[in-house]
XYZ file of C-alpha atoms in Angstrom:
294
model
C 0.198 0.137 0.064
C 2.939 2.383 0.406
C 4.695 1.466 -2.832
C 3.413 4.551 -4.788
C 3.870 7.145 -2.039
C 7.289 5.827 -1.025
C 8.790 5.451 -4.780
C 7.489 8.399 -6.143
C 10.237 11.181 -6.223
C 8.334 13.976 -5.043
C 6.014 11.860 -2.766
C 9.215 10.967 -0.957
C 10.093 14.514 -0.363
C 6.668 15.418 0.843
C 6.615 12.630 3.195
C 10.434 13.405 4.450
C 9.146 17.150 4.870
C 6.087 15.988 7.198
C 8.431 13.982 9.112
C 10.668 16.795 10.048
C 7.151 18.568 11.267
C 6.692 15.611 13.356
C 9.944 16.082 14.924
C 9.797 19.908 15.306
C 6.153 19.569 16.810
C 7.652 16.668 19.242
C 10.478 19.045 20.309
C 9.032 22.368 20.615
C 5.320 20.959 22.266
C 6.464 18.219 24.450
C 10.358 18.379 25.397
C 11.091 22.281 25.127
C 8.681 23.035 27.590
C 9.629 20.541 29.932
C 13.140 21.748 29.837
C 14.360 18.486 28.599
C 16.865 17.758 25.709
C 17.126 15.820 22.948
C 20.159 13.685 21.777
C 22.729 14.621 19.054
C 23.635 17.828 17.516
C 20.296 19.222 18.376
C 20.543 18.521 21.938
C 24.050 20.102 21.944
C 22.336 23.327 20.430
C 19.620 23.289 23.058
C 21.933 23.127 25.883
C 24.036 26.063 24.314
C 21.162 27.892 23.694
C 19.994 27.377 27.558
C 23.500 28.347 28.683
C 23.517 31.518 26.531
C 20.048 32.541 28.348
C 20.754 31.442 31.661
C 24.250 32.478 32.103
C 24.919 34.835 29.698
C 21.607 36.734 30.061
C 20.803 36.837 26.318
C 17.231 36.768 25.442
C 15.966 35.377 21.855
C 12.236 36.262 22.210
C 9.542 33.786 20.813
C 12.331 32.132 18.556
C 14.075 29.098 19.633
C 17.712 29.762 18.707
C 18.948 26.397 18.656
C 17.043 25.558 15.442
C 19.239 28.449 13.789
C 22.280 27.067 15.452
C 21.448 23.477 14.005
C 21.670 24.905 10.772
C 24.689 26.848 11.129
C 26.629 23.970 12.727
C 25.200 21.656 9.707
C 27.006 23.988 7.399
C 30.769 22.457 7.716
C 29.059 19.092 8.581
C 27.625 19.133 4.971
C 30.988 20.435 3.186
C 32.679 17.349 5.014
C 29.806 14.932 4.623
C 29.183 15.458 0.813
C 31.808 12.705 -0.563
C 30.181 10.322 1.416
C 26.675 10.880 0.697
C 26.831 11.505 -2.860
C 24.756 14.053 -5.159
C 21.146 12.855 -4.262
C 21.411 12.127 -0.881
C 23.270 15.245 -0.053
C 20.405 17.094 -1.982
C 17.844 15.583 0.031
C 19.974 16.234 3.092
C 19.989 19.609 2.721
C 15.806 19.603 2.119
C 15.756 17.658 5.744
C 18.248 20.233 7.324
C 16.202 23.374 5.963
C 12.966 21.820 6.819
C 13.789 20.568 10.263
C 15.340 23.938 10.980
C 12.261 25.572 9.837
C 9.922 23.571 12.100
C 12.112 24.006 14.906
C 12.139 27.702 14.661
C 8.733 28.805 13.845
C 6.305 26.062 15.925
C 5.536 28.102 18.788
C 6.778 26.924 22.440
C 3.919 26.807 25.188
C 4.804 29.042 27.925
C 3.299 25.942 29.784
C 3.778 22.301 29.092
C 0.762 20.782 27.278
C 1.529 17.745 29.490
C 2.661 18.355 32.924
C 3.601 14.730 33.850
C 7.330 14.277 32.768
C 6.861 10.482 31.938
C 4.013 10.988 29.737
C 5.409 14.048 28.024
C 8.735 12.145 27.205
C 6.768 8.890 25.810
C 4.287 11.427 23.552
C 7.311 13.697 22.199
C 9.494 10.236 21.818
C 6.878 8.526 19.772
C 6.394 11.611 17.404
C 9.799 12.434 17.174
C 10.799 8.469 16.370
C 7.996 8.187 13.964
C 8.994 11.841 11.980
C 12.774 10.776 11.898
C 11.708 6.905 10.817
C 9.645 8.751 7.851
C 12.258 11.192 6.872
C 15.034 8.111 6.713
C 12.774 6.036 5.129
C 12.408 8.334 2.246
C 16.137 8.806 1.658
C 16.199 12.096 3.670
C 18.430 13.137 6.629
C 18.290 15.817 9.011
C 22.032 15.992 9.182
C 23.629 16.440 12.420
C 26.307 13.956 13.930
C 25.138 11.153 11.754
C 27.254 12.512 8.601
C 30.296 13.198 10.993
C 30.094 9.351 11.954
C 29.193 8.175 8.475
C 32.370 10.092 7.236
C 34.657 8.612 9.871
C 33.293 5.052 9.480
C 34.503 5.616 5.568
C 38.107 6.227 7.352
C 38.049 3.569 9.826
C 35.922 0.164 9.329
C 35.771 -0.531 13.143
C 33.961 2.974 13.527
C 30.298 2.658 13.574
C 27.600 5.365 13.342
C 25.564 3.742 16.529
C 28.652 3.584 18.506
C 29.517 7.250 17.998
C 25.862 8.229 18.726
C 25.930 6.126 21.793
C 28.982 7.869 23.027
C 28.017 11.283 22.225
C 24.792 11.158 23.614
C 26.520 9.416 27.045
C 28.452 12.482 26.812
C 25.802 15.214 26.679
C 23.577 13.541 29.170
C 25.939 13.535 31.543
C 26.818 17.148 30.986
C 22.950 18.012 31.575
C 23.501 16.115 34.707
C 25.912 18.277 35.859
C 24.438 21.391 34.498
C 21.185 21.099 35.409
C 19.263 18.230 37.469
C 19.258 14.276 37.446
C 15.661 14.704 36.834
C 16.196 16.597 33.315
C 19.209 14.152 32.714
C 17.051 11.084 33.452
C 13.658 12.194 31.897
C 15.939 13.212 28.667
C 17.408 9.637 28.174
C 13.962 8.195 28.472
C 12.688 10.651 25.590
C 15.588 9.602 23.661
C 15.634 5.684 24.057
C 11.622 6.016 23.176
C 12.234 7.854 20.158
C 14.965 5.450 18.852
C 12.727 2.668 19.385
C 10.309 4.253 17.227
C 12.837 4.965 14.814
C 13.802 1.546 14.424
C 9.941 0.326 14.128
C 9.375 2.912 11.285
C 12.657 3.012 9.512
C 12.117 0.265 6.912
C 15.641 0.752 5.412
C 17.017 -0.088 8.815
C 15.060 -3.573 8.799
C 16.760 -6.467 6.887
C 14.596 -9.187 4.962
C 14.793 -12.049 2.742
C 12.403 -13.228 0.070
C 12.338 -16.664 -1.403
C 10.107 -16.455 -4.884
C 8.835 -19.654 -6.221
C 8.101 -19.220 -10.141
C 7.503 -21.460 -13.394
C 8.644 -18.191 -15.344
C 12.102 -17.790 -16.635
C 13.994 -16.410 -13.730
C 16.283 -14.489 -15.333
C 13.544 -11.790 -16.023
C 13.303 -11.844 -12.055
C 16.854 -12.002 -11.754
C 17.851 -9.209 -14.092
C 15.181 -6.951 -11.916
C 16.687 -7.529 -8.377
C 20.422 -6.929 -9.866
C 19.758 -3.861 -11.976
C 16.811 -1.899 -10.025
C 17.560 -3.170 -6.468
C 21.160 -3.514 -6.940
C 21.169 -6.795 -4.618
C 22.471 -10.185 -5.484
C 20.001 -13.083 -5.827
C 20.768 -16.766 -5.886
C 18.406 -19.164 -8.085
C 18.274 -23.075 -8.016
C 15.924 -25.638 -9.415
C 13.286 -27.357 -7.430
C 10.588 -29.690 -7.732
C 6.820 -29.363 -6.400
C 6.185 -32.764 -3.825
C 2.584 -32.434 -5.001
C 2.814 -31.355 -8.657
C 5.859 -32.976 -9.711
C 6.642 -29.907 -11.775
C 9.440 -28.339 -11.709
C 9.937 -24.736 -10.231
C 12.571 -21.725 -10.144
C 13.374 -20.796 -6.512
C 15.274 -17.328 -6.211
C 16.291 -16.114 -2.956
C 17.313 -12.308 -2.361
C 18.495 -10.495 0.880
C 17.465 -6.600 1.226
C 15.970 -4.325 3.385
C 12.220 -3.787 4.131
C 11.891 -0.646 2.188
C 12.968 -2.780 -1.138
C 10.445 -5.593 -0.493
C 7.432 -3.437 -1.881
C 9.166 -2.854 -4.931
C 10.211 -6.710 -5.534
C 6.648 -7.534 -4.770
C 5.370 -4.868 -7.376
C 7.686 -6.210 -10.147
C 6.967 -9.954 -9.078
C 3.408 -9.312 -9.605
C 3.632 -7.881 -12.953
C 6.161 -10.704 -14.240
C 4.426 -13.541 -12.903
C 1.369 -12.833 -10.959
C 0.988 -16.737 -9.996
C 4.526 -16.672 -8.153
C 4.597 -17.920 -4.635
C 6.559 -15.396 -2.439
C 7.613 -15.766 1.290
C 9.250 -12.562 3.049
C 11.162 -12.978 6.504
C 11.466 -9.385 7.887
C 14.138 -9.036 10.791
C 16.879 -11.479 9.755
C 20.610 -11.063 10.443
C 22.719 -10.586 7.505
C 26.362 -11.126 7.382
C 29.307 -10.346 4.936
C 28.895 -8.891 1.810
C 25.787 -6.995 2.346
C 25.218 -3.304 1.738
C 23.413 -1.056 3.547
C 21.942 1.832 1.990
C 19.789 4.855 2.157
C 18.025 5.623 -1.415
């Protein structure tokens, strides 16, 4: 049901922008009024904003200056990460950064929290933020930040991972929140970030591996060529025999992301409507398997 929206160039951009709007709503309506902090580069910008307001006495009016700081910090990061992203992803990342900055800057922050209970606010904000981030990433966009830095560093050192870098950075960030502010601020910020990451993993289809087995009586080379050329995935084919019918059948096996399964199913229905397909999600894939954001 998501094939057309997620595989249409302009609908993907619209959906990604909608995702950044959800992230802005989560941040400005639920997290900032509770004086909590998100993770990553935006979390660092929020801490710097608070320090500028409380220790330097600066006032920024109704505009949350953290969004503008986030945009400025992303300029050198994008310049550094351009070669690692490629032209298409770099273009969509710029769109994600601009829209995320826009929404976090213009969405009004309530003077009083919409939800007074910290735990409820963390959960609601985390669900909205994770859903928005997952939609944005699934549509091949990115909101920039430290993920680009980590990606560039992982190209230099194969033992360096984006997840590991994010974990250590957020640990340092929330330790700073613990020292500068209060234990409650740090603890509830961690709960918000944890909930957000859980939702992101649920929504982000390109982050979920899947394995498909296709049983067809048609020429397997048509499906094999589609998988190789359009999906950019390797495929294995072997011959089988149906126990009930005794007829020969071609079996194709391919590992891919959950996001790519819709495109595969769409192609199989066109090439062989009678094909039998099984898809298993959440499989572990090792070796020469390329994780990609398209």
